[in-house]
């Protein structure tokens, strides 16, 4: 069928109606019905991706479909919970079937990877915008929150914070990435891997967790605020990307500390569990790096320290839509 001639309901049936075996009622009625598993609590989260703000108009639709769901899965991962059911509300300027088919491929690829079922949504004409609401489950009382960090805890971060921001800088012509480095950073930007297995394994180990969507320092700041504590961060401990000589040290540092869109987890763990976190890193084949510690509330919430023990200052902590 040529672009623009399908009805809203054709599009939903063809591209978004998939079996949802764990739901009592999925796509097709006025509302979906699910039963949480016995003893489990429901967690709910929603996140919106807006053209021009979160992605470029010419972004590959399959990658965009993946990322639309992945950023929501990441929020459930940060709570140490299991993602289960999603609602997808979308506005599209035109019914371009090839584009929608590719978007749906990416979306369901992510859904399969993380065990999510799409059970409903909304489809309207308008400026391109995708909003997912995701429901997850955790055994009662086990979800990880931002508010549990204690003085003395270690601060850890997963993966390679900064790669997505470097990928974005490359696309915007602010730096030139080459070879494997370009591939890795663009993959981090377009196909983030929410850390669901890590979040689940951190239950009982971590005292607080958050996913890094707006920048490592900005998001760590949310844990510190919620927990009423401060942090010392050793800047040289952050995992340096394997960059070629051409990148400016300032750009690399800013990307690592304040770059958004990584969807890694930042978390706090009592120092007695260091071995267990290191063991977890081997099991999951995922870098987990200890970058600092929680200290009592001082005049600064985050104190950055360089390799020489001297204070380090930075221009920004992360991304804020209204600043
Ligand atoms: P209503 O008008 O009653 O709100 P809709 O016509 O918007 O219902 O949607 C019909 C059915 O299709 C509903 O079950 C809704 O959840 C589902 N749906 C609509 N858009 C999407 C979408 N993009 N993805 C998944 N399900 C969708
Ligand atoms: Mg209705």
PDB file of C-alpha atoms and ligand atoms in Angstrom, residues 8-9 12 16 26-30 88 90 118-123, ligand 1:
ATOM      1  CA  UNK A   8      -4.782   4.198  11.733  1.00  0.00           C
ATOM      2  CA  UNK A   9      -6.244   0.760  12.469  1.00  0.00           C
ATOM      3  CA  UNK A  12      -1.820  -0.756  14.353  1.00  0.00           C
ATOM      4  CA  UNK A  16       1.986  -3.110  16.434  1.00  0.00           C
ATOM      5  CA  UNK A  26      -3.405  -7.029  24.786  1.00  0.00           C
ATOM      6  CA  UNK A  27      -3.770  -4.621  21.837  1.00  0.00           C
ATOM      7  CA  UNK A  28      -7.308  -4.213  20.448  1.00  0.00           C
ATOM      8  CA  UNK A  29      -9.709  -3.243  23.227  1.00  0.00           C
ATOM      9  CA  UNK A  30     -10.184   0.026  25.091  1.00  0.00           C
ATOM     10  CA  UNK A  88       3.335   2.995  22.978  1.00  0.00           C
ATOM     11  CA  UNK A  90       3.019   7.879  18.974  1.00  0.00           C
ATOM     12  CA  UNK A 118       3.473  -4.423  23.840  1.00  0.00           C
ATOM     13  CA  UNK A 119      -0.104  -4.412  25.143  1.00  0.00           C
ATOM     14  CA  UNK A 120      -1.526  -1.108  23.863  1.00  0.00           C
ATOM     15  CA  UNK A 121      -0.936   2.458  22.844  1.00  0.00           C
ATOM     16  CA  UNK A 122      -2.219   5.341  20.806  1.00  0.00           C
ATOM     17  CA  UNK A 123      -1.537   6.444  17.223  1.00  0.00           C
TER      18      UNK A 123
HETATM   19  P1  LIG B   1      -9.402   4.217  21.747  1.00  0.00           P
HETATM   20  O1  LIG B   1      -9.890   5.124  20.679  1.00  0.00           O
HETATM   21  O2  LIG B   1     -10.458   3.391  22.400  1.00  0.00           O
HETATM   22  O3  LIG B   1      -8.479   4.872  22.714  1.00  0.00           O
HETATM   23  P2  LIG B   1      -7.548   3.398  19.822  1.00  0.00           P
HETATM   24  O4  LIG B   1      -8.306   3.452  18.571  1.00  0.00           O
HETATM   25  O5  LIG B   1      -6.646   4.529  20.155  1.00  0.00           O
HETATM   26  O6  LIG B   1      -8.523   3.114  21.017  1.00  0.00           O
HETATM   27  O7  LIG B   1      -6.669   2.074  19.830  1.00  0.00           O
HETATM   28  C1  LIG B   1      -7.218   0.826  19.490  1.00  0.00           C
HETATM   29  C2  LIG B   1      -6.372  -0.261  20.106  1.00  0.00           C
HETATM   30  O8  LIG B   1      -5.064  -0.244  19.534  1.00  0.00           O
HETATM   31  C3  LIG B   1      -6.180  -0.096  21.609  1.00  0.00           C
HETATM   32  O9  LIG B   1      -6.129  -1.388  22.194  1.00  0.00           O
HETATM   33  C4  LIG B   1      -4.847   0.558  21.727  1.00  0.00           C
HETATM   34  O10 LIG B   1      -4.225   0.247  22.946  1.00  0.00           O
HETATM   35  C5  LIG B   1      -4.110  -0.039  20.550  1.00  0.00           C
HETATM   36  N1  LIG B   1      -3.068   0.848  19.969  1.00  0.00           N
HETATM   37  C6  LIG B   1      -3.223   2.045  19.377  1.00  0.00           C
HETATM   38  N2  LIG B   1      -2.039   2.542  18.945  1.00  0.00           N
HETATM   39  C7  LIG B   1      -1.109   1.621  19.278  1.00  0.00           C
HETATM   40  C8  LIG B   1       0.308   1.534  19.125  1.00  0.00           C
HETATM   41  N3  LIG B   1       1.028   2.488  18.525  1.00  0.00           N
HETATM   42  N4  LIG B   1       0.920   0.443  19.612  1.00  0.00           N
HETATM   43  C9  LIG B   1       0.233  -0.530  20.231  1.00  0.00           C
HETATM   44  N5  LIG B   1      -1.086  -0.534  20.399  1.00  0.00           N
HETATM   45  C10 LIG B   1      -1.759   0.531  19.939  1.00  0.00           C
END
